[in-house]
Short mmCIF file of C-alpha atoms and ligand atoms in Angstrom, two decimals:
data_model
loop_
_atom_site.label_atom_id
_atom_site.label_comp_id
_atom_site.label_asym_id
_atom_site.label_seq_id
_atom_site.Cartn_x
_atom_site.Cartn_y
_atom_site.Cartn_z
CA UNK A 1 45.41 -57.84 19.74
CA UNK A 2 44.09 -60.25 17.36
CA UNK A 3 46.34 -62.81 17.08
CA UNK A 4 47.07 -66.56 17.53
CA UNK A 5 46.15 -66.57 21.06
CA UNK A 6 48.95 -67.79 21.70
CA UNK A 7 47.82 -71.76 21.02
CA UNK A 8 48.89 -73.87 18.19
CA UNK A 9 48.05 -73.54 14.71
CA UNK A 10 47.90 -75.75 11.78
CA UNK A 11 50.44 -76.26 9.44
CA UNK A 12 48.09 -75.88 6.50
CA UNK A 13 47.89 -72.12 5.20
CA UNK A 14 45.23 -69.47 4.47
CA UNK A 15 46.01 -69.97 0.49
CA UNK A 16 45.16 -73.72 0.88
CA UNK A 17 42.34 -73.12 3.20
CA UNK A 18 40.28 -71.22 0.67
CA UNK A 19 41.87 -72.98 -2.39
CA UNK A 20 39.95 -76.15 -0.69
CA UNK A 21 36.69 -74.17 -0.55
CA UNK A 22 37.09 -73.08 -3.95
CA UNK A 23 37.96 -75.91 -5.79
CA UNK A 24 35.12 -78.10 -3.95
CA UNK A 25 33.01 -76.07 -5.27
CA UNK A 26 33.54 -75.18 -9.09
CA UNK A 27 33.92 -78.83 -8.95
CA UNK A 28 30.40 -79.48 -7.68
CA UNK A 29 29.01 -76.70 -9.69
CA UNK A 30 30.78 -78.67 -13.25
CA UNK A 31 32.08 -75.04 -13.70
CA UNK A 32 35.08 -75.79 -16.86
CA UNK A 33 38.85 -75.77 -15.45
CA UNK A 34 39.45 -72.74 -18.39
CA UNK A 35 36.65 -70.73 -17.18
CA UNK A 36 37.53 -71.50 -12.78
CA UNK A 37 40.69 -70.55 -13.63
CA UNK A 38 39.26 -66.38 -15.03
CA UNK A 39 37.59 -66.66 -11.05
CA UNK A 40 40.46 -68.70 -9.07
CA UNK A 41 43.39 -66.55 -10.08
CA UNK A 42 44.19 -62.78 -8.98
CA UNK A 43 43.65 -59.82 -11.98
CA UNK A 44 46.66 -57.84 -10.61
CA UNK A 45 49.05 -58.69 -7.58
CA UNK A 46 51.49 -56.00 -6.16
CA UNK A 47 54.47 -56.49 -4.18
CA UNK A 48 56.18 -53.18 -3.08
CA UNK A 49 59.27 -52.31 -1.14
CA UNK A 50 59.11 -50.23 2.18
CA UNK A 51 62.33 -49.05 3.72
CA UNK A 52 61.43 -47.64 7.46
CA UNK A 53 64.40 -46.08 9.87
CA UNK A 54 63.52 -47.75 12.95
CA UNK A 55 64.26 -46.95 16.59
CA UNK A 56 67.69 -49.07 16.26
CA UNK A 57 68.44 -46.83 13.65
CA UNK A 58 68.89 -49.23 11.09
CA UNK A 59 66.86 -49.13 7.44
CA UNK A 60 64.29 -52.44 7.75
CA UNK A 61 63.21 -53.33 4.49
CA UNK A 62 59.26 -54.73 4.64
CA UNK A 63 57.44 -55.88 2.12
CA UNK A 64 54.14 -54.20 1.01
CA UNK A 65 51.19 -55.71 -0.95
CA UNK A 66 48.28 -55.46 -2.95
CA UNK A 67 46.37 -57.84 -4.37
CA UNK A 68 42.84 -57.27 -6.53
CA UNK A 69 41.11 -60.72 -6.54
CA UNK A 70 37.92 -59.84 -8.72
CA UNK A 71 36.49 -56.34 -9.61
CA UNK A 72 33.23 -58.38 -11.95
CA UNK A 73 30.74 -56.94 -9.27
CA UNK A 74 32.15 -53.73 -8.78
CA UNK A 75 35.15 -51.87 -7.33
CA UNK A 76 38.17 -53.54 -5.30
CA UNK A 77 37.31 -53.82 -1.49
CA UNK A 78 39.20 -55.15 1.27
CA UNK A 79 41.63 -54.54 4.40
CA UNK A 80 45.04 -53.99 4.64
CA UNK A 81 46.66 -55.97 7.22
CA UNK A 82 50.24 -55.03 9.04
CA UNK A 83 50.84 -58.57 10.85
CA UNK A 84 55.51 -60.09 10.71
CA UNK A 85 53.76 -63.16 8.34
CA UNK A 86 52.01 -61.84 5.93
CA UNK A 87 53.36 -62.82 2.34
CA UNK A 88 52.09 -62.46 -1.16
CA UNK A 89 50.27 -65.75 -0.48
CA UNK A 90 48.39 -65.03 2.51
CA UNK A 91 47.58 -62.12 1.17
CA UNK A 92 46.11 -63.43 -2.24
CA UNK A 93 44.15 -65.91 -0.09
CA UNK A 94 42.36 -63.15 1.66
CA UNK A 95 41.70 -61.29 -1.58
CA UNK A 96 39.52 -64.28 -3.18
CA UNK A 97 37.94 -64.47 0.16
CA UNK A 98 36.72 -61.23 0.22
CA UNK A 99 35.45 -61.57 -3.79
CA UNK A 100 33.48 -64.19 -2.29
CA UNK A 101 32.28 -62.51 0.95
CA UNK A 102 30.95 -59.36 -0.74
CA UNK A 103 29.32 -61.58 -3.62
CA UNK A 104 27.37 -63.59 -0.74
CA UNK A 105 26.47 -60.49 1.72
CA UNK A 106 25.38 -58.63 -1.83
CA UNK A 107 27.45 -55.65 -1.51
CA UNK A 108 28.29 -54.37 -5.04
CA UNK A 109 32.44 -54.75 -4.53
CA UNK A 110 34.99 -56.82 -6.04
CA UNK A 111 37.53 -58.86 -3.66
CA UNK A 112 41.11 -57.16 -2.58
CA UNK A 113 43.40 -57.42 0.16
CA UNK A 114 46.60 -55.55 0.99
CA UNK A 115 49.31 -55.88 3.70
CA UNK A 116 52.64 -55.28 5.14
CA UNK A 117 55.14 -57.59 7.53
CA UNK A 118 55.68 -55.36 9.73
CA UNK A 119 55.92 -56.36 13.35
CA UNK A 120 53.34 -54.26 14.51
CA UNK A 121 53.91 -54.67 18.26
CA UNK A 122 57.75 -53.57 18.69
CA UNK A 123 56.85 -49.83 16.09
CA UNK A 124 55.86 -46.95 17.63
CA UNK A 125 53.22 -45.28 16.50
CA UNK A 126 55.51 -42.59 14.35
CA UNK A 127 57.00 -45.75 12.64
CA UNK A 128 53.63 -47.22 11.66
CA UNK A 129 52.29 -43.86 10.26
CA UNK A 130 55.65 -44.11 8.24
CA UNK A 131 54.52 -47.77 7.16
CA UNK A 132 50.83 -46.71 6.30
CA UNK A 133 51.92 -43.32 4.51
CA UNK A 134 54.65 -45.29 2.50
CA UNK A 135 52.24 -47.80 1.74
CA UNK A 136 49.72 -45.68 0.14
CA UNK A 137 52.48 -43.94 -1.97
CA UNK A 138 53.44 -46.88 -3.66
CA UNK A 139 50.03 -48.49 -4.41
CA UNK A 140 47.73 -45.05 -4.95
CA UNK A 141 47.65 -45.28 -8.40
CA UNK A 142 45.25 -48.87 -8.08
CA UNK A 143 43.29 -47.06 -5.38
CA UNK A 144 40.37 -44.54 -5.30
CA UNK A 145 36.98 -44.74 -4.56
CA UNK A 146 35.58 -46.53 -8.69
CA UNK A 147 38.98 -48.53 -8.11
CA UNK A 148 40.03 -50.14 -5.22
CA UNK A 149 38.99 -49.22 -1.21
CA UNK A 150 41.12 -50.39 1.61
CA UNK A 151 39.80 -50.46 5.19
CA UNK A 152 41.58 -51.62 8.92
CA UNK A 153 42.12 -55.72 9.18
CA UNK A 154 44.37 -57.42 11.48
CA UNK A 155 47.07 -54.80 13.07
CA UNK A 156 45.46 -51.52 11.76
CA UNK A 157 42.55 -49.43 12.79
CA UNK A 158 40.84 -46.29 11.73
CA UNK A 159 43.78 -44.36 13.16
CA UNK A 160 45.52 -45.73 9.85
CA UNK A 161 42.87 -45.50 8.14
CA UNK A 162 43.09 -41.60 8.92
CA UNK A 163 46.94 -41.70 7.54
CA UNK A 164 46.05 -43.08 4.39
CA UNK A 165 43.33 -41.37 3.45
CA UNK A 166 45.23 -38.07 4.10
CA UNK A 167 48.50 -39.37 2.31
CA UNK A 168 46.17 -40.27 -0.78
CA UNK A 169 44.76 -36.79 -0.39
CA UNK A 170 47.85 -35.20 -0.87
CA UNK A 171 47.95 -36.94 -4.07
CA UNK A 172 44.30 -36.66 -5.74
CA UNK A 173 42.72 -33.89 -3.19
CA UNK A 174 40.51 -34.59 -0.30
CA UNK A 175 38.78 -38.29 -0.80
CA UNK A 176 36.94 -39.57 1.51
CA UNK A 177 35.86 -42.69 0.30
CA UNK A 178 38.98 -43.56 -0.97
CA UNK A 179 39.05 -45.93 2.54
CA UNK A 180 36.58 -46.77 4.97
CA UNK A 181 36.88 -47.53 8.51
CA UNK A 182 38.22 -44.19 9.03
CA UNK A 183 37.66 -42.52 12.54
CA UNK A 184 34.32 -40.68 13.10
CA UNK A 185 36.22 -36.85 13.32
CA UNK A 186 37.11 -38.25 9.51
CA UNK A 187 33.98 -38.93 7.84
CA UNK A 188 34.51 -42.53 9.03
CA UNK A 189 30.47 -44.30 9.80
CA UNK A 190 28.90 -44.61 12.95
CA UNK A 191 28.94 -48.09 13.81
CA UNK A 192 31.86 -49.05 11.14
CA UNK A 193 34.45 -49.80 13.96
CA UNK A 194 31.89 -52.27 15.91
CA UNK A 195 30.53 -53.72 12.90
CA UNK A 196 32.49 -57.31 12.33
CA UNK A 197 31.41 -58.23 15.63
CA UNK A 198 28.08 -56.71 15.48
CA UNK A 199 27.37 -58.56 12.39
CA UNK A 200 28.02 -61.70 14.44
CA UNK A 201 26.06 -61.07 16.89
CA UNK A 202 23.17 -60.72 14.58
CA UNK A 203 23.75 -64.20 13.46
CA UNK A 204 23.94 -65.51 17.00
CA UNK A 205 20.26 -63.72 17.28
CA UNK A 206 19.03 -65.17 13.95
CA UNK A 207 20.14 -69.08 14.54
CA UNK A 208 19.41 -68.99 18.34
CA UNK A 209 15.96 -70.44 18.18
CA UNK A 210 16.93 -72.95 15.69
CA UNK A 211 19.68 -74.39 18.07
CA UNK A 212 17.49 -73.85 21.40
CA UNK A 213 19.46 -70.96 23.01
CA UNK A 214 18.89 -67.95 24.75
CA UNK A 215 21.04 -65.26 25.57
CA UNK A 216 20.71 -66.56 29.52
CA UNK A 217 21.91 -69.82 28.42
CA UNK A 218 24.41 -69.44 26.57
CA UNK A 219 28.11 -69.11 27.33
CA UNK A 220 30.62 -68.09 25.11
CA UNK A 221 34.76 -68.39 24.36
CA UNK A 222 36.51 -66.05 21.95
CA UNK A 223 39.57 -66.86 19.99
CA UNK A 224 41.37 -63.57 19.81
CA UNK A 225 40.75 -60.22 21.87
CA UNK A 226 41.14 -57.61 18.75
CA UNK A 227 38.67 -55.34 17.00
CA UNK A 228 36.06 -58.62 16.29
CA UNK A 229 36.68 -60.36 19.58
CA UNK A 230 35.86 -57.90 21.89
CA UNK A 231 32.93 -56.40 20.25
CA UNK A 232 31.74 -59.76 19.65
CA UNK A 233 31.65 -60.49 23.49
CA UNK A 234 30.92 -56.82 24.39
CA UNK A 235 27.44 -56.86 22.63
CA UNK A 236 26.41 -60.37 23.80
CA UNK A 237 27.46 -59.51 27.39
CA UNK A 238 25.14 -57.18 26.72
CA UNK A 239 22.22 -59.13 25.68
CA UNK A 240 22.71 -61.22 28.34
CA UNK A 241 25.21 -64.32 27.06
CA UNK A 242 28.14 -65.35 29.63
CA UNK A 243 31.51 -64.58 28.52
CA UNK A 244 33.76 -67.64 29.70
CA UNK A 245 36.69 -68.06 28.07
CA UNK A 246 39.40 -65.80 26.15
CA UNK A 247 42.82 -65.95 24.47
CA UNK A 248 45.39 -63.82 22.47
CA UNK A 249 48.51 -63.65 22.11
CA UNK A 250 49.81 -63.62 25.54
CA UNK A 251 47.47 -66.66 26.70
CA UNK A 252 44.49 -68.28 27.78
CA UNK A 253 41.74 -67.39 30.53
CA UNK A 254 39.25 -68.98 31.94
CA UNK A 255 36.30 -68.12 34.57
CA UNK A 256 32.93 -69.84 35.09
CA UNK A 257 31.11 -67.41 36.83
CA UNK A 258 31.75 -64.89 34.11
CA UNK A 259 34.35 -62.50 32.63
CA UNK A 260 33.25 -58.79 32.24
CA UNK A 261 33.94 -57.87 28.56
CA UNK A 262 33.61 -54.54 29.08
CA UNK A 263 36.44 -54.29 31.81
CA UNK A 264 38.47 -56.98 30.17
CA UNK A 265 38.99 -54.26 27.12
CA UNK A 266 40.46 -51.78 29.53
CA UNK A 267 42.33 -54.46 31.47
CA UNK A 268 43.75 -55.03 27.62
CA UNK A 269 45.28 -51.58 26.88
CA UNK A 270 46.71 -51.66 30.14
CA UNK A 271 48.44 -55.22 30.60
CA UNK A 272 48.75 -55.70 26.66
CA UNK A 273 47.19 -58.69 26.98
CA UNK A 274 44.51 -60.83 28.82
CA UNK A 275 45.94 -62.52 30.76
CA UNK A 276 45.96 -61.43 34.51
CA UNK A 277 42.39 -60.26 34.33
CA UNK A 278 41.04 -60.31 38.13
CA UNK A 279 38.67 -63.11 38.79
CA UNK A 280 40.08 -65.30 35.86
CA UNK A 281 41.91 -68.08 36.13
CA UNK A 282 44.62 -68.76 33.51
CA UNK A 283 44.59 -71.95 31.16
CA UNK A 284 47.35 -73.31 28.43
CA UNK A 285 45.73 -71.63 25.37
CA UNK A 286 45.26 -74.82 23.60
CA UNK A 287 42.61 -75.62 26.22
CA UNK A 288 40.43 -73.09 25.14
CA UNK A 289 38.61 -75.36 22.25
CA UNK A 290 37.89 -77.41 25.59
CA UNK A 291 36.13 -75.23 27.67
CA UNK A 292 32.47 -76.10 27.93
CA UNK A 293 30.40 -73.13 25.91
CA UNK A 294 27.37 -72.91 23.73
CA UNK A 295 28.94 -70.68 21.34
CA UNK A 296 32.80 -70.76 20.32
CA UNK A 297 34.29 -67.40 18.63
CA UNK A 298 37.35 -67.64 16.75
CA UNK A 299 38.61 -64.40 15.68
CA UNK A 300 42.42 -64.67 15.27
CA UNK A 301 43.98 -65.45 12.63
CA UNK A 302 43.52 -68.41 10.26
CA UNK A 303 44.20 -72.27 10.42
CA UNK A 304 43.48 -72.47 14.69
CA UNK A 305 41.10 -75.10 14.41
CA UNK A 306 43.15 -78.09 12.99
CA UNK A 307 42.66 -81.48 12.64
CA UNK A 308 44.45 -81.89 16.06
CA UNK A 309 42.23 -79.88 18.04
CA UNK A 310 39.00 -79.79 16.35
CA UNK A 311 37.44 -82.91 18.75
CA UNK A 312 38.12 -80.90 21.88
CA UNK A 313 35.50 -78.47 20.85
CA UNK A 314 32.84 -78.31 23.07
CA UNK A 315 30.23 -75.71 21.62
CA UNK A 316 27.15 -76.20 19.90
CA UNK A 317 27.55 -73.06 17.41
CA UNK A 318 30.74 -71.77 15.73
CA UNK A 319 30.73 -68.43 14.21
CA UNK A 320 33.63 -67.26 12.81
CA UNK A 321 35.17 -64.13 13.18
CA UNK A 322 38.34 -64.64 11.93
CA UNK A 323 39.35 -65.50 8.02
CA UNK A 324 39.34 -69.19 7.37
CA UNK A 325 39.96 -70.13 11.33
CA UNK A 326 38.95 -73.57 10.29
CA UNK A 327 40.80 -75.91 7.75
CA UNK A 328 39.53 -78.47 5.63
CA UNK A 329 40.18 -81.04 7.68
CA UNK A 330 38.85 -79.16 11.05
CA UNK A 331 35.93 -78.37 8.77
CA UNK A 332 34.78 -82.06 8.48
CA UNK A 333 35.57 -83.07 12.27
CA UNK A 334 33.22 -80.16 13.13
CA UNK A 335 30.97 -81.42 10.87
CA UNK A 336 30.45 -84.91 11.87
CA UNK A 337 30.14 -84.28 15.58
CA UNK A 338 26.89 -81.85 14.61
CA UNK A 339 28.29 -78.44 15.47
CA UNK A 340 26.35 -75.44 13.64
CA UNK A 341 29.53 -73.83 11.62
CA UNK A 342 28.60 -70.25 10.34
CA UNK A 343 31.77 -69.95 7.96
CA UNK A 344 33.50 -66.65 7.64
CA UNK A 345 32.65 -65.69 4.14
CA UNK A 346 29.39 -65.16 5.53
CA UNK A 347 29.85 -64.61 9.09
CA UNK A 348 32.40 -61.77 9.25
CA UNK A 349 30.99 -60.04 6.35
CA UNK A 350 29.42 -57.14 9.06
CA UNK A 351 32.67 -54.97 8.55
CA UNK A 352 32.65 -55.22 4.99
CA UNK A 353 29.11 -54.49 5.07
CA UNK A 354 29.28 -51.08 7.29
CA UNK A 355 32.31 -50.51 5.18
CA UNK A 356 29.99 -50.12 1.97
CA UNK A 357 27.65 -47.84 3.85
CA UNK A 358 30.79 -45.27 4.63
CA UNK A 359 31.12 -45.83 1.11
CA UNK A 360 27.62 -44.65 0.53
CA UNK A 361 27.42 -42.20 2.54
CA UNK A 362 30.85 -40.48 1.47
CA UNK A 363 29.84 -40.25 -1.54
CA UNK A 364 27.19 -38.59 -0.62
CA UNK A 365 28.54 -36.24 1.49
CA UNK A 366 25.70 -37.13 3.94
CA UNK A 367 25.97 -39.15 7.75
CA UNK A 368 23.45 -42.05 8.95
CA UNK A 369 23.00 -42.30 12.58
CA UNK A 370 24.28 -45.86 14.59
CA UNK A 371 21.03 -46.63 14.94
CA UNK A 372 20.02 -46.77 10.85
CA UNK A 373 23.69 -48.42 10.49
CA UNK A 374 22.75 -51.31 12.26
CA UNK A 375 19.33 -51.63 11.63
CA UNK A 376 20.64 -52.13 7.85
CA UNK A 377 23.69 -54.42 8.91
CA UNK A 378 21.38 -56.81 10.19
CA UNK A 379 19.29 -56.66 7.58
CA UNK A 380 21.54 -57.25 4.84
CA UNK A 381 23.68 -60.35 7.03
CA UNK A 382 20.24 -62.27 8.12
CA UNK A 383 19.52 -62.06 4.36
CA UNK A 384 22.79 -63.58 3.40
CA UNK A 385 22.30 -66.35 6.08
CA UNK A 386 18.78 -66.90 4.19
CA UNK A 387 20.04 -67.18 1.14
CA UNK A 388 22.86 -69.57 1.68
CA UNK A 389 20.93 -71.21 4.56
CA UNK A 390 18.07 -72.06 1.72
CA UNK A 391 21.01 -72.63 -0.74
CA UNK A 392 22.51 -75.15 1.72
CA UNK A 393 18.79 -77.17 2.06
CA UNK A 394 18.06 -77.26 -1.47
CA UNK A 395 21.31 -78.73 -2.39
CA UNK A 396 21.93 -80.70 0.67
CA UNK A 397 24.99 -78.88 1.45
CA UNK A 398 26.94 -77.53 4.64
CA UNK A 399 26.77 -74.05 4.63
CA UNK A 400 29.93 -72.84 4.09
CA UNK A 401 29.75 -75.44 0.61
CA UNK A 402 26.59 -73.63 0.26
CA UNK A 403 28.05 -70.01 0.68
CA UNK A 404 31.00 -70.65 -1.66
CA UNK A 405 28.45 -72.00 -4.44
CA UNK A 406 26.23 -68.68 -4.08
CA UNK A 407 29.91 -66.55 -3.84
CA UNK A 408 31.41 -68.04 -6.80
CA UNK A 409 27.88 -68.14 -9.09
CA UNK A 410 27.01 -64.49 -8.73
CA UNK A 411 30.66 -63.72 -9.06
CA UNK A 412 30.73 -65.74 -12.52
CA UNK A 413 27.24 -64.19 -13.61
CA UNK A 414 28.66 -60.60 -13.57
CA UNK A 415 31.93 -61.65 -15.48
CA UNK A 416 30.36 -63.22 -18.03
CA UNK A 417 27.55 -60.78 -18.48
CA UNK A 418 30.09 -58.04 -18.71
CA UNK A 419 32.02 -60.02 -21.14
CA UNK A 420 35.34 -60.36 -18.75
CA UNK A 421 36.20 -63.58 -21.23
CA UNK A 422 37.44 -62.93 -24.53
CA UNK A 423 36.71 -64.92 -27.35
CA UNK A 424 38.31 -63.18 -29.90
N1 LIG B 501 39.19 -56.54 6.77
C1 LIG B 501 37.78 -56.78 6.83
C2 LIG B 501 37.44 -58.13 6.23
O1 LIG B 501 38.26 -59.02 6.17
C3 LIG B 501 36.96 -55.62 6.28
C4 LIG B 501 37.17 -55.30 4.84
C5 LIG B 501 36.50 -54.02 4.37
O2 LIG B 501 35.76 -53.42 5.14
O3 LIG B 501 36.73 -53.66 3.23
O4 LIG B 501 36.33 -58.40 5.87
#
């Protein structure tokens, strides 16, 4: 359940979280308003309509969308995300981010997003295959595997994933890589569904040293208990880091001596939530940016640290899991008081990343073992912290400043190499 965690959020949205980032950054790069503008604005932006029967036997009317950011580098990639407030915005925000984030991590994909508000947690799951099926129908003719790829983000998993790929197969004929993140039985990757989380955990290993910690000194909160979350605290638990604190949507939860990851994810698809978790003591959820921790995970949804909570922080390192968890404002608090922020452009990039080697490996009709998955996930996201990390020294530059310069210049470099600007 990834989710606000139940605690406040700010009243500044994803579109003017990233619009922030952006514009900082053409601006320190002297990149011409005519020219930003090909990079800053959407090449095609569906809205679609999808009528459902529910359970109270009415007709509920939800709105669907797609929205291709940037295809310069190479095909549309990106999730689909079934959350009550998504809008054309929100979801336009998340496209650009992932043009960035695949430009940075050096996966050859452009930047897409899709979603639908639908309340995910009062449909069964006969109502949601409706939603997913319907879905694809209406946007298959901008997908396929040279067009546009959609994968699992907030409120869907590889068991939609599995819909749409058979609902666009009905269509074209059997395509695998027409979406990734599918389930394993479906020629979905080894390591795909553990891969956001992975991918910051390989970050936590590569700045550790840097920021004097060890796995047996450090504890750790997490912002959201969904797909990222939980693998997140999963593989550090493993490693030998002290899980701490955790919220979603039904609360807060605290315990010094240590929460068990592993058993909180069954405790999870039992109570719905975490709260209630034996041993753990519950807190108001806006007390979780207070909890003494080395590392601090969000991976809800976006705009949870504000300028109202940002000083309660208490970790050393931020990695985030989430899409822009941290606004502008946040961004600077952070800043000043010396925390380590690994932004999300860079930091979540593992699921994108795994997503491009289902890609691969669909294509090819061929399967890498888990072990060859994430020996080349960490690979490729340590190289992207290099680069922006050396990026970020050279111009004297925080890295997420850093990340969105490299994003946006490689992004710009294919465009106008191709010839995406006409003269004529
Ligand atoms: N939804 C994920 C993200 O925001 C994964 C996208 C993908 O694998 O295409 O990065």
């Amino acid at each position: 359940m990834s989710d606000r965690g139940g605690a406040s959020r700010a009243e500044v949205s994803n579109y003017e979280i990233v619009t922030h980032y952006f514009d900082e950054a053409v601006d320190r790069l002297g990149i011409a308003d005519d020219l930003a503008a090909v990079i800053k604005t959407s090449y095609r932006e569906v809205q679609v309509q999808i009528p459902i029967r529910l359970g109270d036997g009415k007709i509920h009317v939800f709105s669907g969308y797609r929205v291709q950011h940037n295809g310069a580098r190479g095909p549309y990639k990106g999730g689909v995300r079934f959350h009550p407030e998504v809008d054309l915005d929100e979801v336009r925000a998340l496209a650009s981010l992932m043009t960035w984030k695949t430009a940075i991590a050096g996966v050859p994909f452009g930047g897409a997003k899709g979603g639908v508000n639908v309340p995910t947690d009062v449909c069964n799951t006969d109502e949601l295959e409706r939603v997913a099926r319907s879905f694809i129908d209406k946007v298959e003719k901008l997908l396929g595997p040279n067009r546009d790829i959609p994968a699992p983000d907030v409120g869907t998993n590889a068991q939609t994933m599995a819909w749409m790929m058979d609902e666009y197969g009905k269509l074209h004929g059997h395509t695998p890589a027409c979406v990734t993140g599918k389930p394993i039985a479906l020629e979905g990757s080894f390591g795909r569904e553990a891969a956001t989380g992975r991918g910051l955990v390989y970050l936590y290993e590569h700045v550790a040293d840097e920021l004097g910690l060890k796995p047996e000194n450090t504890r750790v909160a997490v912002q959201g208990y969904g797909n990222v979350g939980s693998w997140a605290a999963r593989i550090l638990q493993d490693m030998g880091c002290k899980l701490v604190a955790v919220s979603d949507v039904t609360g807060a939860i605290r315990s010094d001596a240590g929460i068990d990851a592993h058993k909180l994810v069954e405790h999870v698809l039992e109570a719905r939530g975490v709260v209630g978790f034996e041993g753990s003591e519950q807190i108001p959820p806006d007390d979780l940016l207070g909890v003494e921790c080395e590392l601090f995970i969000p991976a809800a949804l976006g705009g949870m640290i504000h300028k109202s909570n940002a000083d309660r922080l208490r970790a050393k390192l931020v990695i985030e899991g989430a899409n822009s968890p941290t606004t502008p404002a946040a961004d600077q608090i952070l800043a000043d008081s010396g925390v380590h922020v690994i932004p999300d452009v860079m930091a979540n990039a593992g699921g994108v990343i795994v997503s491009y080697f289902e890609w691969v490996q669909n294509l090819q009709h061929f399967r890498w073992d888990e072990d060859e998955v994430n020996e080349r996930l960490r690979k490729i996201i340590q190289r992207a912290y290099r680069e922006v990390s050396e990026k970020a020294e050279e111009r004297k530059l925080p890295l997420r400043a850093a990340a969105y310069e490299l994003g946006i210049e490689r992004v710009l470099e294919a465009a106008l190499t191709r010839g995406y600007v006409h003269n004529g």
